[in-house]
PDB file of C-alpha atoms in Angstrom:
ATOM      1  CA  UNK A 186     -22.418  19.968 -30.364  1.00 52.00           C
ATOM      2  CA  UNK A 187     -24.835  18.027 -27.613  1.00 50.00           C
ATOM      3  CA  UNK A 188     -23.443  14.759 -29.282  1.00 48.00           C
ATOM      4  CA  UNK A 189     -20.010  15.961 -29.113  1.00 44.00           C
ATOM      5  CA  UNK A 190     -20.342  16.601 -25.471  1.00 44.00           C
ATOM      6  CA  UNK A 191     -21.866  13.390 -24.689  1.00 46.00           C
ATOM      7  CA  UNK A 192     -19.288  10.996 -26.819  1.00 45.00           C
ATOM      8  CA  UNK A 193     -16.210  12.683 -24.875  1.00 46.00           C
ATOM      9  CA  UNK A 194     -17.896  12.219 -21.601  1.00 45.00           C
ATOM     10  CA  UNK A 195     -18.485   8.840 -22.607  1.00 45.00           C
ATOM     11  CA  UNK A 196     -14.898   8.390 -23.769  1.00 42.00           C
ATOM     12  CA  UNK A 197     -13.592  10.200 -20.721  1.00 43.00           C
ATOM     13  CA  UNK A 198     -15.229   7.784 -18.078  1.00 43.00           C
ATOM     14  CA  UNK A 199     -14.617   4.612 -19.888  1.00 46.00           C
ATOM     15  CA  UNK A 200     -10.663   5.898 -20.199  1.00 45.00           C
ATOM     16  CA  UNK A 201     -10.210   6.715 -16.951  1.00 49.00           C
ATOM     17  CA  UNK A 202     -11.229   2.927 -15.233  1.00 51.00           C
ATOM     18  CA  UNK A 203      -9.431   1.560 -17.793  1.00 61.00           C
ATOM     19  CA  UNK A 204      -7.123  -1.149 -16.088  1.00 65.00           C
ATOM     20  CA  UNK A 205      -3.702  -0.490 -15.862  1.00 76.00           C
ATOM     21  CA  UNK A 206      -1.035  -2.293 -17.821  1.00 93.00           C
ATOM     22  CA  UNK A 207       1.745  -3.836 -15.413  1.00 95.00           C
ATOM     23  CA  UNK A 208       4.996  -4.558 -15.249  1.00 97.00           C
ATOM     24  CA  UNK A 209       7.020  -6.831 -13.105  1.00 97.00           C
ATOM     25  CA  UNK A 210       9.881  -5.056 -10.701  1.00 97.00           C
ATOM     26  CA  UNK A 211      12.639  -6.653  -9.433  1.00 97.00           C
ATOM     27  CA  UNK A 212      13.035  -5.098  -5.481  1.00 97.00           C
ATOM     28  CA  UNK A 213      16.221  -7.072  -4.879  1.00 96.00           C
ATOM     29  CA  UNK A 214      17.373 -10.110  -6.065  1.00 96.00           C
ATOM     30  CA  UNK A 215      15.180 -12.826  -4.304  1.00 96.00           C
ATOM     31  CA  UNK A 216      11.709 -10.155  -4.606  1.00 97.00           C
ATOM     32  CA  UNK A 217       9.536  -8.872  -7.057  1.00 98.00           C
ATOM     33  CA  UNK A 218       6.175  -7.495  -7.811  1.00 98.00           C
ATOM     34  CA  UNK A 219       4.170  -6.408 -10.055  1.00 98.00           C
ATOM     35  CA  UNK A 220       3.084  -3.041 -10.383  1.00 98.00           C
ATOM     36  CA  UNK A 221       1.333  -0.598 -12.669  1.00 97.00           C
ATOM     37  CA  UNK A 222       3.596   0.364 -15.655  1.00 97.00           C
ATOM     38  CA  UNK A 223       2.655   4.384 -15.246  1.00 96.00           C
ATOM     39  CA  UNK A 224       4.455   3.785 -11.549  1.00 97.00           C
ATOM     40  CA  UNK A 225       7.700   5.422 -11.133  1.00 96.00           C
ATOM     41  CA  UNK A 226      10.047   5.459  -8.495  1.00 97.00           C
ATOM     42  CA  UNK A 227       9.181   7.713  -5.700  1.00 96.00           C
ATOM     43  CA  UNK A 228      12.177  10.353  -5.344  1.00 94.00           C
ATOM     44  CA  UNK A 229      13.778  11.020  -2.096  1.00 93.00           C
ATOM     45  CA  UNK A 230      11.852  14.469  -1.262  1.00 93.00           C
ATOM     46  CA  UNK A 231       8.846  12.858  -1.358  1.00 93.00           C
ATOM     47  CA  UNK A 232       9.816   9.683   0.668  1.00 93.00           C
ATOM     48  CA  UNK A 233      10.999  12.139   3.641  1.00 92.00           C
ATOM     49  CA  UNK A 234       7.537  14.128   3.042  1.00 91.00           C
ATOM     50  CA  UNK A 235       5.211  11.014   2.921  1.00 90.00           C
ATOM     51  CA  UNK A 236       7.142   8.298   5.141  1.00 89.00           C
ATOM     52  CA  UNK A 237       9.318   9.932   7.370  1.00 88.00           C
ATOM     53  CA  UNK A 238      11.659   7.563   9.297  1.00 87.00           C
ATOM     54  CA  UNK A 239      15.322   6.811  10.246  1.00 88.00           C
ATOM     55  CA  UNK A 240      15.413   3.710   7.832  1.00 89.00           C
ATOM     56  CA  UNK A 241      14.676   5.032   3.998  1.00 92.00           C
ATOM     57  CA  UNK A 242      12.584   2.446   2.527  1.00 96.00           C
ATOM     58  CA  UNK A 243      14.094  -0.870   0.747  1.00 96.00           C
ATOM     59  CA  UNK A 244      11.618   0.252  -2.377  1.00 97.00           C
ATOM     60  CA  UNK A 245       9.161   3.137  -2.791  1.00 97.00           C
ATOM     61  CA  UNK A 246       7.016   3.617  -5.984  1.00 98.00           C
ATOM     62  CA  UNK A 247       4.095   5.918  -6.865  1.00 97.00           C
ATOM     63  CA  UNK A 248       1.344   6.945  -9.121  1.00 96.00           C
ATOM     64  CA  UNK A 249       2.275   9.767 -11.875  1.00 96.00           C
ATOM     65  CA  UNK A 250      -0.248  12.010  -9.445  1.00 94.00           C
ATOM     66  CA  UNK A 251       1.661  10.616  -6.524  1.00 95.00           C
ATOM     67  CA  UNK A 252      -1.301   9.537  -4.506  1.00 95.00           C
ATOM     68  CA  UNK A 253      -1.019   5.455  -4.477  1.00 97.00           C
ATOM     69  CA  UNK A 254       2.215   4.237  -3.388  1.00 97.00           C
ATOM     70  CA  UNK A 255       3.642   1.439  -2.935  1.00 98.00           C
ATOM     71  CA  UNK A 256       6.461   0.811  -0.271  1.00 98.00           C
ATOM     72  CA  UNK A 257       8.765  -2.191   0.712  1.00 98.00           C
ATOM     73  CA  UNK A 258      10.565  -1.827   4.043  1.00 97.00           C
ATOM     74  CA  UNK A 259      13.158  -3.969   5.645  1.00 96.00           C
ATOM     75  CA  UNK A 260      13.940  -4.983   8.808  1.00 94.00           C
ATOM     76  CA  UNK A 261      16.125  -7.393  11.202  1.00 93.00           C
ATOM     77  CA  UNK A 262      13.752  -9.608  12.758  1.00 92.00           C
ATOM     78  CA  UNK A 263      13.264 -10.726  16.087  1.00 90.00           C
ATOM     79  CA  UNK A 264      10.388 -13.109  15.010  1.00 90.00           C
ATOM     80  CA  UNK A 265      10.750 -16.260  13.222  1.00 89.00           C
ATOM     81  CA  UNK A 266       8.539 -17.784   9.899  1.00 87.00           C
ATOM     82  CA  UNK A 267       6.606 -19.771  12.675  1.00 90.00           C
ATOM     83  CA  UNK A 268       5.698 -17.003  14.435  1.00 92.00           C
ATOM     84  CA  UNK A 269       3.430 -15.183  11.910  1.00 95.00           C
ATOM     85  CA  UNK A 270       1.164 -15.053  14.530  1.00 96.00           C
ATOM     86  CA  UNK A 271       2.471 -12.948  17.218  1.00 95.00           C
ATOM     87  CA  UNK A 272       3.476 -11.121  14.266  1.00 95.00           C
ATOM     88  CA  UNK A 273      -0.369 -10.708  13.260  1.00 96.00           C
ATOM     89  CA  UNK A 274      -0.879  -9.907  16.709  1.00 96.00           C
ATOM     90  CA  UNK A 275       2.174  -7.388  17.316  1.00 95.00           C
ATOM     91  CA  UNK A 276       1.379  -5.124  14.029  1.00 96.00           C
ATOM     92  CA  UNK A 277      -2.187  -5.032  14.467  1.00 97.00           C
ATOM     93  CA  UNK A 278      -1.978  -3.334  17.685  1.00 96.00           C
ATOM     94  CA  UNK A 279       0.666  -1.516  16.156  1.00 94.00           C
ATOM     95  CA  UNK A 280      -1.750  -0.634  13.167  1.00 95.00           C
ATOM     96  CA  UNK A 281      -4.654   0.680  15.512  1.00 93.00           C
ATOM     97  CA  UNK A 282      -2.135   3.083  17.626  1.00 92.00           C
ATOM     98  CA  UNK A 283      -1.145   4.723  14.575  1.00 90.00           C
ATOM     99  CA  UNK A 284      -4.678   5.849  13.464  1.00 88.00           C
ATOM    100  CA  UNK A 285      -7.483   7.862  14.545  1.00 87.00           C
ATOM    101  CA  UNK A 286      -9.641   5.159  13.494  1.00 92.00           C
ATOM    102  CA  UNK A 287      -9.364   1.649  11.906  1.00 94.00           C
ATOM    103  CA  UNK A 288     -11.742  -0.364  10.109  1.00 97.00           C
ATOM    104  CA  UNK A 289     -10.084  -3.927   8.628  1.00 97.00           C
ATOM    105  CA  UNK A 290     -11.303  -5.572   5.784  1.00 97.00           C
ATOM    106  CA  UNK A 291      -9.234  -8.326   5.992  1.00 97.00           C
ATOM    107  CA  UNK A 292      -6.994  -9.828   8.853  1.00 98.00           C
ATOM    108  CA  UNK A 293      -5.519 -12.755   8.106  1.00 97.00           C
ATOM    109  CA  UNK A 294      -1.994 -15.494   7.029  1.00 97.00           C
ATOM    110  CA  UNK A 295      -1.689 -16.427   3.942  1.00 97.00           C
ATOM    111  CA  UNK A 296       0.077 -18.345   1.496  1.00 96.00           C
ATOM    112  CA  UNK A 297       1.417 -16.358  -1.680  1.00 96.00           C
ATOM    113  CA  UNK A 298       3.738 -18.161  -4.037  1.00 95.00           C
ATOM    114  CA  UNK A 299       5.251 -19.985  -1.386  1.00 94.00           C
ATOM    115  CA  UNK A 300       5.329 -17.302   0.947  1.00 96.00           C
ATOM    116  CA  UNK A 301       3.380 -16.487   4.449  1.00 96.00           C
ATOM    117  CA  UNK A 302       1.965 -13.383   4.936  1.00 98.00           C
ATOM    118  CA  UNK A 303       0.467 -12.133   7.708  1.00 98.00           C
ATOM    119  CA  UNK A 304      -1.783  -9.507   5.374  1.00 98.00           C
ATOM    120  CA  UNK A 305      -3.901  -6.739   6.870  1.00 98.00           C
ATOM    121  CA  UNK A 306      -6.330  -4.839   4.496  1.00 98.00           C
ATOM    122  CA  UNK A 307      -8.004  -1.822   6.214  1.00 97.00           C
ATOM    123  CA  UNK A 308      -9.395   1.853   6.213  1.00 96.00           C
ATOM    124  CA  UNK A 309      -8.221   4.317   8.321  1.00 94.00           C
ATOM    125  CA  UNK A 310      -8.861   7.784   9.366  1.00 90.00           C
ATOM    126  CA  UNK A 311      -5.779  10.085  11.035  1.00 84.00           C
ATOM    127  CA  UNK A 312      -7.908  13.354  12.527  1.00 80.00           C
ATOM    128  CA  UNK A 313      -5.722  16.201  13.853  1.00 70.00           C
ATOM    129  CA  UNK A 314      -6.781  16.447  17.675  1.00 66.00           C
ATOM    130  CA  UNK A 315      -4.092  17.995  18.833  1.00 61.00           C
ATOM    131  CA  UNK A 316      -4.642  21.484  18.231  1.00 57.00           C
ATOM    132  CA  UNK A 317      -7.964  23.259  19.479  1.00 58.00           C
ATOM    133  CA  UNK A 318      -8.397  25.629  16.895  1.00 58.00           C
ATOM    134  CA  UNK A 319      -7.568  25.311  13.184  1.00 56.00           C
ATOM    135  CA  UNK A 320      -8.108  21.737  12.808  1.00 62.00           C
ATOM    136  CA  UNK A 321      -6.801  20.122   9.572  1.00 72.00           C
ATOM    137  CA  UNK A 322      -9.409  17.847   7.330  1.00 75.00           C
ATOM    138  CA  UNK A 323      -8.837  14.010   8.339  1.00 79.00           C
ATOM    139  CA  UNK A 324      -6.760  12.137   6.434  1.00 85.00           C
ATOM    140  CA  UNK A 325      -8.766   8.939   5.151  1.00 91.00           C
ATOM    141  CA  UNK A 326      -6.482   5.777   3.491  1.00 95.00           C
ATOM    142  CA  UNK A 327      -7.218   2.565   2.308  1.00 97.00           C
ATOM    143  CA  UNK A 328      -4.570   0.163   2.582  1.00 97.00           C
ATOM    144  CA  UNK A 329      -3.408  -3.245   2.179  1.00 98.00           C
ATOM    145  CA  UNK A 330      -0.174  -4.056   4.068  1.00 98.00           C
ATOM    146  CA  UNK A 331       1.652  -7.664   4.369  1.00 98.00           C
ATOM    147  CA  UNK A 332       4.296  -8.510   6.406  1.00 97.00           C
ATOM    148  CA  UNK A 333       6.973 -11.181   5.764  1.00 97.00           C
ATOM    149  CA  UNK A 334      10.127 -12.996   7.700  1.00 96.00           C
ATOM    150  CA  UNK A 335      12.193 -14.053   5.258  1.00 95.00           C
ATOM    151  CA  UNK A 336      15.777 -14.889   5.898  1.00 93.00           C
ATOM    152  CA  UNK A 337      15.909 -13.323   9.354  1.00 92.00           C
ATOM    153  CA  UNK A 338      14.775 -10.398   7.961  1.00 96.00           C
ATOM    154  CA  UNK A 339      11.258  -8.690   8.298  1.00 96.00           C
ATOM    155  CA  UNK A 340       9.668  -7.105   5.307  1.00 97.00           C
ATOM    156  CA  UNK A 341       6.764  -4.849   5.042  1.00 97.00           C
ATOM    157  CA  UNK A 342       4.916  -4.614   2.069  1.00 98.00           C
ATOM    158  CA  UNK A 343       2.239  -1.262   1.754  1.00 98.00           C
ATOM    159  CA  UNK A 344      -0.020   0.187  -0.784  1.00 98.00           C
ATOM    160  CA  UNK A 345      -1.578   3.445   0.319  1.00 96.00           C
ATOM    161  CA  UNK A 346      -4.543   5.153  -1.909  1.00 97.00           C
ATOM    162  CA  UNK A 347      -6.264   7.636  -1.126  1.00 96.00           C
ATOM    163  CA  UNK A 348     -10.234   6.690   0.454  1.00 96.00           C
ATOM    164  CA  UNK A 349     -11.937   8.235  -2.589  1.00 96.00           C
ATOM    165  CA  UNK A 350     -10.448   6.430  -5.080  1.00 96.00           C
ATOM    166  CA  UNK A 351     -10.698   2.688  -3.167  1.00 97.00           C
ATOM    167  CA  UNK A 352     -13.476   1.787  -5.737  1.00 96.00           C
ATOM    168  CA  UNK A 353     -10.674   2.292  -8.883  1.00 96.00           C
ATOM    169  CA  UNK A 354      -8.092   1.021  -7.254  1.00 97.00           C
ATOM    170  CA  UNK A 355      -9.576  -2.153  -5.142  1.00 96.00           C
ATOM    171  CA  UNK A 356      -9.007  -4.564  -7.821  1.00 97.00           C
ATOM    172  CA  UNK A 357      -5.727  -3.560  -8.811  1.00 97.00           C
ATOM    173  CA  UNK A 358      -4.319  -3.115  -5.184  1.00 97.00           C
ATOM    174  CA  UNK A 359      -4.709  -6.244  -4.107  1.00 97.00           C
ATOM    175  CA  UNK A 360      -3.395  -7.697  -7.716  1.00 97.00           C
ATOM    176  CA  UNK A 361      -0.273  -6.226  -6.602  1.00 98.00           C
ATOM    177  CA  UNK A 362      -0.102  -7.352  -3.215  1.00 98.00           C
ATOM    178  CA  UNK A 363      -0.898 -11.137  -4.670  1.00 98.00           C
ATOM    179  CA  UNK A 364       2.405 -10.776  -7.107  1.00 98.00           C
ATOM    180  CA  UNK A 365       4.541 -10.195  -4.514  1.00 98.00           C
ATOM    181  CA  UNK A 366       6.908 -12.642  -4.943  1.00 97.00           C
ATOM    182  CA  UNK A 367       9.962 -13.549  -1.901  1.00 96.00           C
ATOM    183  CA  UNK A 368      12.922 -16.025  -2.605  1.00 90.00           C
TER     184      UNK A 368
END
């Protein structure tokens, strides 16, 4: 019976970081990436719930548990491909007035089949300060978000997981981001 316990312990942690199979998903015609297999699309409920806004995302996918998502949004763009820099500059502030707290990983343009990025990989913390008694737990996220003119057209490219699983999901988060593919 000890052994018994021991083996399916065993088997249970090896199982659960196994790495997931992916598949590739066609967003629109000119972009794809790919993502987990397990992923499904994220029904409308739960985009209103998670990611409220005026604009329903272009393409919203998540976990079977529903805690790592992954979100394309579209926009009209008032920037041009050559200005990935004022659109570093513009989202970043952007990025630190939506949080509590920010800590980034990674700031920085890059090249992904054929594509500029402007890519920002961070943690952040969203505490509830605006109510004095009650307070709800903060809300801690690591994320990796890439922005993209294409076509006079801005898109936003987000995966959200939860803090505590960062160390599972590292690896495959930013294998996703890096198959994003545009045109």
């Amino acid at each position: 019976m000890k052994y018994f316990f021991i083996f399916s312990t065993i088997l249970v942690l090896f199982t659960s970081f196994a790495a997931p199979k992916f598949k590739t998903v066609n967003i629109t015609k000119e972009i794809s990436v790919t993502l987990p297999q397990d992923f499904g699309v994220m029904p409308d409920d739960v985009i209103a719930t998670k990611y409220p806004s005026p604009r329903k995302p272009l393409a919203a996918y998540t976990s079977p548990n529903r805690l790592v998502d992954f979100v394309v949004t579209e926009r009209p763009s008032m920037f041009h491909k050559d200005d990935l820099k004022m659109v570093q500059q513009f989202y970043k502030t952007s990025i630190n007035s939506k949080y509590s707290d920010v800590k980034f990983i990674r700031e920085e343009i890059s090249k992904i089949k054929k594509q500029d990025f402007v890519i920002f990989e961070f943690t952040s913390t969203v505490r509830d300060e605006d109510r004095k008694t009650n307070r709800l737990a903060p809300i801690r996220r690591y994320t990796i978000v890439q922005y993209a003119v294409y076509n006079e057209k801005l898109y936003i490219f987000t995966i959200n997981v939860p803090i505590d699983l960062k160390p599972a999901w590292e690896k495959s988060a930013t294998q996703i981001m890096e198959s994003i593919k545009v045109g």
